[in-house]
């Protein structure tokens, strides 16, 4: 990201602004502050250029009207940051500038706009967005935009009844950054004797949906009567078997004669 301090788009000549390249809140090494001027790209602090002076890792601009332009950070690999528009005004040309953020504003935040005079004071003024007066349509020292949304994007400027209007600058609105997602890993030890570990991506199981639970309950309600009937039938059959069971008698008669053997066997069977 390109960070400018102060975070404004409009300045009077003679003011100073600092530009720095940052990554994750830290100074980004290998980045250069660049700008376009008349179709030509220039590097801050480059030899033979009047575009800024490097102080440590910060590009410092003592603003002249020629510093009006588009600025950004660029890595050695050609990656670019967001572009920032800076407008520098001669005090002889205009009496007012609009203090409006140069960096994109996050949705849901609050911002305050001022109409600043060339003597450094703020004046009551009308504030406009896309040619329409905003606020209560009366002069005010500043205007606060609460809970900024995408619909608040547009061209803004301020105007007084006495000294004319400020230049126009565009307010950009961005979605807040998404929170980092957590990843889950499971390391499973194989039992094949190789001793290797398999690492597989894992995500927590999602809870069962109400529809699936409802289906399960319906199935249980349908199956339960059949299960109850089956159990009852088995119990009834078993109770009858136990109640009707009779003892089996066997009567064997053997005559006394040794030469003739006769065996009479009477067997009574009862079946359930």
PDB file of C-alpha atoms in Angstrom:
ATOM      1  CA  UNK A   1       0.000   0.000   0.000  1.00  0.00           C
ATOM      2  CA  UNK A   2       0.981   3.603  -0.542  1.00  0.00           C
ATOM      3  CA  UNK A   3       0.432   5.615   2.631  1.00  0.00           C
ATOM      4  CA  UNK A   4       0.392   9.400   2.464  1.00  0.00           C
ATOM      5  CA  UNK A   5       0.626  11.582   5.562  1.00  0.00           C
ATOM      6  CA  UNK A   6      -1.597  13.505   5.994  1.00  0.00           C
ATOM      7  CA  UNK A   7      -4.246  11.323   4.311  1.00  0.00           C
ATOM      8  CA  UNK A   8      -5.638  14.060   2.047  1.00  0.00           C
ATOM      9  CA  UNK A   9      -6.067  14.617  -1.674  1.00  0.00           C
ATOM     10  CA  UNK A  10      -5.920  18.429  -1.829  1.00  0.00           C
ATOM     11  CA  UNK A  11      -3.096  20.687  -0.645  1.00  0.00           C
ATOM     12  CA  UNK A  12      -1.970  24.276  -0.989  1.00  0.00           C
ATOM     13  CA  UNK A  13       1.483  24.767  -2.506  1.00  0.00           C
ATOM     14  CA  UNK A  14       4.192  24.984   0.118  1.00  0.00           C
ATOM     15  CA  UNK A  15       2.717  22.229   2.276  1.00  0.00           C
ATOM     16  CA  UNK A  16       4.625  19.019   2.909  1.00  0.00           C
ATOM     17  CA  UNK A  17       3.439  15.430   2.503  1.00  0.00           C
ATOM     18  CA  UNK A  18       5.177  12.117   3.183  1.00  0.00           C
ATOM     19  CA  UNK A  19       4.692   9.012   1.030  1.00  0.00           C
ATOM     20  CA  UNK A  20       5.741   5.532   2.100  1.00  0.00           C
ATOM     21  CA  UNK A  21       5.270   1.959   0.874  1.00  0.00           C
ATOM     22  CA  UNK A  22       4.064  -0.509   3.492  1.00  0.00           C
ATOM     23  CA  UNK A  23       3.147  -4.183   3.622  1.00  0.00           C
ATOM     24  CA  UNK A  24       1.242  -5.658   6.594  1.00  0.00           C
ATOM     25  CA  UNK A  25       1.932  -2.480   8.544  1.00  0.00           C
ATOM     26  CA  UNK A  26       5.692  -2.647   7.971  1.00  0.00           C
ATOM     27  CA  UNK A  27       7.914  -0.743   5.570  1.00  0.00           C
ATOM     28  CA  UNK A  28       8.061  -2.667   2.312  1.00  0.00           C
ATOM     29  CA  UNK A  29      11.612  -3.261   1.100  1.00  0.00           C
ATOM     30  CA  UNK A  30      12.327  -3.095  -2.607  1.00  0.00           C
ATOM     31  CA  UNK A  31       9.404  -0.756  -3.350  1.00  0.00           C
ATOM     32  CA  UNK A  32       9.611   2.610  -5.090  1.00  0.00           C
ATOM     33  CA  UNK A  33       7.229   5.574  -4.914  1.00  0.00           C
ATOM     34  CA  UNK A  34       6.300   6.586  -8.454  1.00  0.00           C
ATOM     35  CA  UNK A  35       4.159   9.212 -10.160  1.00  0.00           C
ATOM     36  CA  UNK A  36       3.019  10.191 -13.629  1.00  0.00           C
ATOM     37  CA  UNK A  37       3.683  13.675 -14.948  1.00  0.00           C
ATOM     38  CA  UNK A  38       2.719  14.643 -18.463  1.00  0.00           C
ATOM     39  CA  UNK A  39       2.542  10.996 -19.486  1.00  0.00           C
ATOM     40  CA  UNK A  40       6.023  10.298 -18.055  1.00  0.00           C
ATOM     41  CA  UNK A  41       6.651   8.006 -15.091  1.00  0.00           C
ATOM     42  CA  UNK A  42       9.138   9.239 -12.493  1.00  0.00           C
ATOM     43  CA  UNK A  43      10.692   7.716  -9.377  1.00  0.00           C
ATOM     44  CA  UNK A  44      10.883   9.606  -6.108  1.00  0.00           C
ATOM     45  CA  UNK A  45      14.389  10.890  -5.436  1.00  0.00           C
ATOM     46  CA  UNK A  46      15.684   9.817  -8.843  1.00  0.00           C
ATOM     47  CA  UNK A  47      18.829  11.559 -10.110  1.00  0.00           C
ATOM     48  CA  UNK A  48      18.025  14.616 -12.200  1.00  0.00           C
ATOM     49  CA  UNK A  49      14.413  14.744 -11.002  1.00  0.00           C
ATOM     50  CA  UNK A  50      12.775  17.300  -8.705  1.00  0.00           C
ATOM     51  CA  UNK A  51      10.266  14.681  -7.568  1.00  0.00           C
ATOM     52  CA  UNK A  52      10.734  14.359  -3.810  1.00  0.00           C
ATOM     53  CA  UNK A  53      13.571  13.482  -1.482  1.00  0.00           C
ATOM     54  CA  UNK A  54      14.032  10.173   0.290  1.00  0.00           C
ATOM     55  CA  UNK A  55      14.484  10.423   4.046  1.00  0.00           C
ATOM     56  CA  UNK A  56      15.065   6.902   5.236  1.00  0.00           C
ATOM     57  CA  UNK A  57      12.289   4.889   3.605  1.00  0.00           C
ATOM     58  CA  UNK A  58       9.920   7.853   3.241  1.00  0.00           C
ATOM     59  CA  UNK A  59       9.497  10.019   0.154  1.00  0.00           C
ATOM     60  CA  UNK A  60       9.005  13.636   1.319  1.00  0.00           C
ATOM     61  CA  UNK A  61       7.384  16.185  -0.982  1.00  0.00           C
ATOM     62  CA  UNK A  62       7.595  19.933  -0.452  1.00  0.00           C
ATOM     63  CA  UNK A  63       4.593  20.531  -2.623  1.00  0.00           C
ATOM     64  CA  UNK A  64       4.651  22.662  -5.705  1.00  0.00           C
ATOM     65  CA  UNK A  65       1.814  23.002  -8.194  1.00  0.00           C
ATOM     66  CA  UNK A  66       3.737  20.709 -10.520  1.00  0.00           C
ATOM     67  CA  UNK A  67       3.248  17.894  -7.992  1.00  0.00           C
ATOM     68  CA  UNK A  68      -0.379  17.454  -8.996  1.00  0.00           C
ATOM     69  CA  UNK A  69      -0.634  13.903 -10.318  1.00  0.00           C
ATOM     70  CA  UNK A  70      -1.162  10.201  -9.662  1.00  0.00           C
ATOM     71  CA  UNK A  71       1.081   8.386  -7.174  1.00  0.00           C
ATOM     72  CA  UNK A  72       1.632   4.721  -6.323  1.00  0.00           C
ATOM     73  CA  UNK A  73       4.115   2.163  -4.966  1.00  0.00           C
ATOM     74  CA  UNK A  74       5.720  -0.395  -7.258  1.00  0.00           C
ATOM     75  CA  UNK A  75       7.856  -3.441  -6.488  1.00  0.00           C
ATOM     76  CA  UNK A  76      10.851  -4.585  -8.492  1.00  0.00           C
ATOM     77  CA  UNK A  77       8.574  -7.296  -9.940  1.00  0.00           C
ATOM     78  CA  UNK A  78       6.135  -4.673 -11.253  1.00  0.00           C
ATOM     79  CA  UNK A  79       3.348  -5.091  -8.700  1.00  0.00           C
ATOM     80  CA  UNK A  80       1.469  -1.872  -7.970  1.00  0.00           C
ATOM     81  CA  UNK A  81      -0.442  -0.480  -5.022  1.00  0.00           C
ATOM     82  CA  UNK A  82      -3.678   1.501  -5.205  1.00  0.00           C
ATOM     83  CA  UNK A  83      -3.341   4.819  -6.987  1.00  0.00           C
ATOM     84  CA  UNK A  84      -3.619   8.084  -5.060  1.00  0.00           C
ATOM     85  CA  UNK A  85      -4.570  11.404  -6.629  1.00  0.00           C
ATOM     86  CA  UNK A  86      -2.893  14.498  -5.209  1.00  0.00           C
ATOM     87  CA  UNK A  87      -3.996  17.991  -6.220  1.00  0.00           C
ATOM     88  CA  UNK A  88      -1.777  20.972  -5.349  1.00  0.00           C
ATOM     89  CA  UNK A  89      -3.337  24.456  -5.526  1.00  0.00           C
ATOM     90  CA  UNK A  90      -1.668  27.877  -5.689  1.00  0.00           C
ATOM     91  CA  UNK A  91      -3.086  30.154  -3.041  1.00  0.00           C
ATOM     92  CA  UNK A  92      -3.438  32.853  -5.686  1.00  0.00           C
ATOM     93  CA  UNK A  93      -5.701  30.613  -7.746  1.00  0.00           C
ATOM     94  CA  UNK A  94      -8.197  29.397  -5.106  1.00  0.00           C
ATOM     95  CA  UNK A  95      -9.057  30.334  -1.571  1.00  0.00           C
ATOM     96  CA  UNK A  96     -10.386  26.954  -0.421  1.00  0.00           C
ATOM     97  CA  UNK A  97      -9.506  23.288  -0.602  1.00  0.00           C
ATOM     98  CA  UNK A  98     -11.601  20.323   0.491  1.00  0.00           C
ATOM     99  CA  UNK A  99     -10.063  18.065   3.095  1.00  0.00           C
ATOM    100  CA  UNK A 100     -11.084  14.582   1.931  1.00  0.00           C
ATOM    101  CA  UNK A 101      -9.268  11.220   2.373  1.00  0.00           C
ATOM    102  CA  UNK A 102      -6.915  10.131  -0.388  1.00  0.00           C
ATOM    103  CA  UNK A 103      -6.958   6.439   0.562  1.00  0.00           C
ATOM    104  CA  UNK A 104     -10.104   4.331   0.038  1.00  0.00           C
ATOM    105  CA  UNK A 105     -12.521   4.505   2.967  1.00  0.00           C
ATOM    106  CA  UNK A 106     -13.773   1.236   4.482  1.00  0.00           C
ATOM    107  CA  UNK A 107     -17.498   0.534   4.556  1.00  0.00           C
ATOM    108  CA  UNK A 108     -19.093   1.223   7.912  1.00  0.00           C
ATOM    109  CA  UNK A 109     -16.564   3.859   8.970  1.00  0.00           C
ATOM    110  CA  UNK A 110     -17.204   7.559   9.631  1.00  0.00           C
ATOM    111  CA  UNK A 111     -15.413  10.397   7.849  1.00  0.00           C
ATOM    112  CA  UNK A 112     -15.389  14.169   8.342  1.00  0.00           C
ATOM    113  CA  UNK A 113     -14.981  16.690   5.534  1.00  0.00           C
ATOM    114  CA  UNK A 114     -13.686  20.257   6.066  1.00  0.00           C
ATOM    115  CA  UNK A 115     -13.503  23.280   3.816  1.00  0.00           C
ATOM    116  CA  UNK A 116     -10.137  24.850   4.604  1.00  0.00           C
ATOM    117  CA  UNK A 117      -9.135  28.410   3.740  1.00  0.00           C
ATOM    118  CA  UNK A 118      -5.673  29.310   2.466  1.00  0.00           C
ATOM    119  CA  UNK A 119      -4.938  31.023   5.784  1.00  0.00           C
ATOM    120  CA  UNK A 120      -5.274  27.628   7.502  1.00  0.00           C
ATOM    121  CA  UNK A 121      -8.691  28.155   9.087  1.00  0.00           C
ATOM    122  CA  UNK A 122     -11.851  26.195   8.351  1.00  0.00           C
ATOM    123  CA  UNK A 123     -14.914  28.036   7.084  1.00  0.00           C
ATOM    124  CA  UNK A 124     -18.621  27.305   7.064  1.00  0.00           C
ATOM    125  CA  UNK A 125     -19.515  26.115   3.592  1.00  0.00           C
ATOM    126  CA  UNK A 126     -21.900  24.070   1.492  1.00  0.00           C
ATOM    127  CA  UNK A 127     -20.736  20.551   0.739  1.00  0.00           C
ATOM    128  CA  UNK A 128     -21.571  18.807  -2.517  1.00  0.00           C
ATOM    129  CA  UNK A 129     -21.516  15.262  -3.877  1.00  0.00           C
ATOM    130  CA  UNK A 130     -22.104  14.754  -7.601  1.00  0.00           C
ATOM    131  CA  UNK A 131     -23.603  18.263  -7.935  1.00  0.00           C
ATOM    132  CA  UNK A 132     -26.066  17.789  -5.033  1.00  0.00           C
ATOM    133  CA  UNK A 133     -25.852  19.534  -1.676  1.00  0.00           C
ATOM    134  CA  UNK A 134     -25.423  17.053   1.173  1.00  0.00           C
ATOM    135  CA  UNK A 135     -26.257  17.496   4.820  1.00  0.00           C
ATOM    136  CA  UNK A 136     -29.099  19.795   5.878  1.00  0.00           C
ATOM    137  CA  UNK A 137     -28.545  22.033   2.830  1.00  0.00           C
ATOM    138  CA  UNK A 138     -27.168  24.850   4.958  1.00  0.00           C
ATOM    139  CA  UNK A 139     -23.649  26.057   5.644  1.00  0.00           C
ATOM    140  CA  UNK A 140     -21.646  24.124   8.230  1.00  0.00           C
ATOM    141  CA  UNK A 141     -18.091  24.081   9.527  1.00  0.00           C
ATOM    142  CA  UNK A 142     -17.775  20.421   8.534  1.00  0.00           C
ATOM    143  CA  UNK A 143     -19.894  17.484   7.506  1.00  0.00           C
ATOM    144  CA  UNK A 144     -19.719  13.980   8.945  1.00  0.00           C
ATOM    145  CA  UNK A 145     -20.675  10.979   6.827  1.00  0.00           C
ATOM    146  CA  UNK A 146     -21.667   8.174   9.180  1.00  0.00           C
ATOM    147  CA  UNK A 147     -21.521   4.480   8.300  1.00  0.00           C
ATOM    148  CA  UNK A 148     -20.022   5.019   4.865  1.00  0.00           C
ATOM    149  CA  UNK A 149     -21.501   2.838   2.119  1.00  0.00           C
ATOM    150  CA  UNK A 150     -20.818   2.249  -1.569  1.00  0.00           C
ATOM    151  CA  UNK A 151     -23.508   4.802  -2.437  1.00  0.00           C
ATOM    152  CA  UNK A 152     -21.347   7.500  -0.793  1.00  0.00           C
ATOM    153  CA  UNK A 153     -18.741   7.226  -3.532  1.00  0.00           C
ATOM    154  CA  UNK A 154     -18.528  10.209  -5.840  1.00  0.00           C
ATOM    155  CA  UNK A 155     -17.000  13.605  -6.554  1.00  0.00           C
ATOM    156  CA  UNK A 156     -17.002  16.016  -3.579  1.00  0.00           C
ATOM    157  CA  UNK A 157     -16.252  19.699  -3.193  1.00  0.00           C
ATOM    158  CA  UNK A 158     -17.126  22.627  -0.929  1.00  0.00           C
ATOM    159  CA  UNK A 159     -18.249  26.149  -1.724  1.00  0.00           C
ATOM    160  CA  UNK A 160     -18.848  29.450   0.105  1.00  0.00           C
ATOM    161  CA  UNK A 161     -20.838  32.512  -0.867  1.00  0.00           C
ATOM    162  CA  UNK A 162     -17.720  34.671  -0.816  1.00  0.00           C
ATOM    163  CA  UNK A 163     -14.586  32.986  -2.147  1.00  0.00           C
ATOM    164  CA  UNK A 164     -15.806  30.372  -4.596  1.00  0.00           C
ATOM    165  CA  UNK A 165     -15.454  26.596  -4.600  1.00  0.00           C
ATOM    166  CA  UNK A 166     -12.696  24.116  -3.945  1.00  0.00           C
ATOM    167  CA  UNK A 167     -11.403  21.634  -6.547  1.00  0.00           C
ATOM    168  CA  UNK A 168     -13.301  18.344  -6.854  1.00  0.00           C
ATOM    169  CA  UNK A 169     -11.936  15.067  -5.523  1.00  0.00           C
ATOM    170  CA  UNK A 170     -13.301  11.544  -5.728  1.00  0.00           C
ATOM    171  CA  UNK A 171     -14.086   9.552  -2.584  1.00  0.00           C
ATOM    172  CA  UNK A 172     -13.522   5.794  -2.906  1.00  0.00           C
ATOM    173  CA  UNK A 173     -15.223   3.193  -0.709  1.00  0.00           C
ATOM    174  CA  UNK A 174     -13.965  -0.349  -0.179  1.00  0.00           C
ATOM    175  CA  UNK A 175     -15.195  -3.487   1.573  1.00  0.00           C
ATOM    176  CA  UNK A 176     -13.325  -4.245   4.806  1.00  0.00           C
ATOM    177  CA  UNK A 177     -10.724  -7.010   4.510  1.00  0.00           C
ATOM    178  CA  UNK A 178     -11.922 -10.542   5.191  1.00  0.00           C
ATOM    179  CA  UNK A 179     -10.652 -12.214   8.366  1.00  0.00           C
ATOM    180  CA  UNK A 180      -8.028 -14.932   7.824  1.00  0.00           C
ATOM    181  CA  UNK A 181      -9.441 -18.442   7.503  1.00  0.00           C
ATOM    182  CA  UNK A 182      -8.140 -21.200   9.778  1.00  0.00           C
ATOM    183  CA  UNK A 183      -6.969 -24.465   8.260  1.00  0.00           C
ATOM    184  CA  UNK A 184      -7.169 -27.805  10.046  1.00  0.00           C
ATOM    185  CA  UNK A 185      -4.666 -30.596   9.559  1.00  0.00           C
ATOM    186  CA  UNK A 186      -4.779 -34.209  10.748  1.00  0.00           C
ATOM    187  CA  UNK A 187      -1.633 -36.313  10.784  1.00  0.00           C
ATOM    188  CA  UNK A 188      -2.466 -40.030  10.540  1.00  0.00           C
ATOM    189  CA  UNK A 189       0.178 -42.665  11.290  1.00  0.00           C
ATOM    190  CA  UNK A 190       0.039 -45.595   8.901  1.00  0.00           C
ATOM    191  CA  UNK A 191       0.252 -49.152  10.244  1.00  0.00           C
ATOM    192  CA  UNK A 192       1.874 -50.608   7.154  1.00  0.00           C
ATOM    193  CA  UNK A 193       5.295 -50.666   8.803  1.00  0.00           C
ATOM    194  CA  UNK A 194       6.650 -47.914   6.594  1.00  0.00           C
ATOM    195  CA  UNK A 195       6.378 -45.381   9.415  1.00  0.00           C
ATOM    196  CA  UNK A 196       5.158 -42.699   7.022  1.00  0.00           C
ATOM    197  CA  UNK A 197       2.695 -40.048   8.113  1.00  0.00           C
ATOM    198  CA  UNK A 198      -0.132 -38.981   5.868  1.00  0.00           C
ATOM    199  CA  UNK A 199      -1.283 -35.402   6.236  1.00  0.00           C
ATOM    200  CA  UNK A 200      -4.734 -34.679   4.920  1.00  0.00           C
ATOM    201  CA  UNK A 201      -6.746 -31.510   4.864  1.00  0.00           C
ATOM    202  CA  UNK A 202      -9.618 -31.575   7.305  1.00  0.00           C
ATOM    203  CA  UNK A 203     -12.594 -29.348   7.841  1.00  0.00           C
ATOM    204  CA  UNK A 204     -14.949 -29.657  10.785  1.00  0.00           C
ATOM    205  CA  UNK A 205     -18.136 -31.569   9.912  1.00  0.00           C
ATOM    206  CA  UNK A 206     -21.126 -29.433   9.287  1.00  0.00           C
ATOM    207  CA  UNK A 207     -24.116 -29.999  11.548  1.00  0.00           C
ATOM    208  CA  UNK A 208     -26.983 -32.084  10.224  1.00  0.00           C
ATOM    209  CA  UNK A 209     -29.660 -30.116   8.544  1.00  0.00           C
ATOM    210  CA  UNK A 210     -33.188 -30.023  10.017  1.00  0.00           C
ATOM    211  CA  UNK A 211     -34.493 -31.795   6.899  1.00  0.00           C
ATOM    212  CA  UNK A 212     -32.250 -34.845   7.505  1.00  0.00           C
ATOM    213  CA  UNK A 213     -33.339 -35.083  11.146  1.00  0.00           C
ATOM    214  CA  UNK A 214     -36.978 -34.886  10.095  1.00  0.00           C
ATOM    215  CA  UNK A 215     -36.509 -37.717   7.606  1.00  0.00           C
ATOM    216  CA  UNK A 216     -34.875 -39.857  10.279  1.00  0.00           C
ATOM    217  CA  UNK A 217     -37.768 -39.294  12.670  1.00  0.00           C
ATOM    218  CA  UNK A 218     -40.281 -40.181   9.963  1.00  0.00           C
ATOM    219  CA  UNK A 219     -38.463 -43.443   9.236  1.00  0.00           C
ATOM    220  CA  UNK A 220     -38.416 -44.333  12.915  1.00  0.00           C
ATOM    221  CA  UNK A 221     -42.150 -43.683  13.239  1.00  0.00           C
ATOM    222  CA  UNK A 222     -42.884 -45.919  10.247  1.00  0.00           C
ATOM    223  CA  UNK A 223     -40.611 -48.774  11.317  1.00  0.00           C
ATOM    224  CA  UNK A 224     -41.476 -48.789  15.034  1.00  0.00           C
ATOM    225  CA  UNK A 225     -44.981 -50.414  14.724  1.00  0.00           C
ATOM    226  CA  UNK A 226     -43.561 -53.281  12.680  1.00  0.00           C
ATOM    227  CA  UNK A 227     -40.829 -53.877  15.238  1.00  0.00           C
ATOM    228  CA  UNK A 228     -43.322 -53.845  18.130  1.00  0.00           C
ATOM    229  CA  UNK A 229     -45.716 -56.247  16.332  1.00  0.00           C
ATOM    230  CA  UNK A 230     -42.877 -58.639  15.526  1.00  0.00           C
ATOM    231  CA  UNK A 231     -41.708 -58.722  19.132  1.00  0.00           C
ATOM    232  CA  UNK A 232     -45.258 -59.311  20.399  1.00  0.00           C
ATOM    233  CA  UNK A 233     -45.826 -62.198  17.947  1.00  0.00           C
ATOM    234  CA  UNK A 234     -42.596 -63.892  19.031  1.00  0.00           C
ATOM    235  CA  UNK A 235     -43.521 -63.544  22.709  1.00  0.00           C
ATOM    236  CA  UNK A 236     -47.066 -64.970  22.126  1.00  0.00           C
ATOM    237  CA  UNK A 237     -45.755 -67.966  20.189  1.00  0.00           C
ATOM    238  CA  UNK A 238     -43.149 -68.749  22.827  1.00  0.00           C
ATOM    239  CA  UNK A 239     -45.709 -68.530  25.627  1.00  0.00           C
ATOM    240  CA  UNK A 240     -48.017 -71.012  23.842  1.00  0.00           C
ATOM    241  CA  UNK A 241     -45.147 -73.457  23.285  1.00  0.00           C
ATOM    242  CA  UNK A 242     -44.260 -73.411  26.956  1.00  0.00           C
ATOM    243  CA  UNK A 243     -47.889 -73.787  28.121  1.00  0.00           C
ATOM    244  CA  UNK A 244     -48.869 -76.735  25.844  1.00  0.00           C
ATOM    245  CA  UNK A 245     -45.728 -78.830  26.142  1.00  0.00           C
ATOM    246  CA  UNK A 246     -46.421 -82.403  27.388  1.00  0.00           C
ATOM    247  CA  UNK A 247     -44.116 -85.080  28.711  1.00  0.00           C
ATOM    248  CA  UNK A 248     -43.399 -87.982  26.338  1.00  0.00           C
ATOM    249  CA  UNK A 249     -43.821 -91.424  27.868  1.00  0.00           C
ATOM    250  CA  UNK A 250     -42.129 -94.568  26.565  1.00  0.00           C
ATOM    251  CA  UNK A 251     -43.325 -97.979  27.655  1.00  0.00           C
ATOM    252  CA  UNK A 252     -41.187-101.035  26.788  1.00  0.00           C
ATOM    253  CA  UNK A 253     -42.453-104.576  27.471  1.00  0.00           C
ATOM    254  CA  UNK A 254     -40.158-107.616  27.137  1.00  0.00           C
ATOM    255  CA  UNK A 255     -41.689-111.164  27.372  1.00  0.00           C
ATOM    256  CA  UNK A 256     -39.963-113.796  29.487  1.00  0.00           C
ATOM    257  CA  UNK A 257     -39.504-116.275  26.705  1.00  0.00           C
ATOM    258  CA  UNK A 258     -35.851-116.502  25.700  1.00  0.00           C
ATOM    259  CA  UNK A 259     -36.439-117.906  22.190  1.00  0.00           C
ATOM    260  CA  UNK A 260     -39.084-115.367  21.076  1.00  0.00           C
ATOM    261  CA  UNK A 261     -38.317-111.709  21.690  1.00  0.00           C
ATOM    262  CA  UNK A 262     -41.000-109.184  21.107  1.00  0.00           C
ATOM    263  CA  UNK A 263     -40.765-105.574  21.841  1.00  0.00           C
ATOM    264  CA  UNK A 264     -43.776-103.417  22.084  1.00  0.00           C
ATOM    265  CA  UNK A 265     -43.050 -99.807  22.061  1.00  0.00           C
ATOM    266  CA  UNK A 266     -45.778 -97.340  22.533  1.00  0.00           C
ATOM    267  CA  UNK A 267     -44.838 -93.787  21.935  1.00  0.00           C
ATOM    268  CA  UNK A 268     -47.154 -90.885  22.261  1.00  0.00           C
ATOM    269  CA  UNK A 269     -46.200 -87.692  20.557  1.00  0.00           C
ATOM    270  CA  UNK A 270     -47.789 -84.390  20.998  1.00  0.00           C
ATOM    271  CA  UNK A 271     -46.952 -81.496  18.860  1.00  0.00           C
ATOM    272  CA  UNK A 272     -47.636 -77.891  19.385  1.00  0.00           C
TER     273      UNK A 272
END
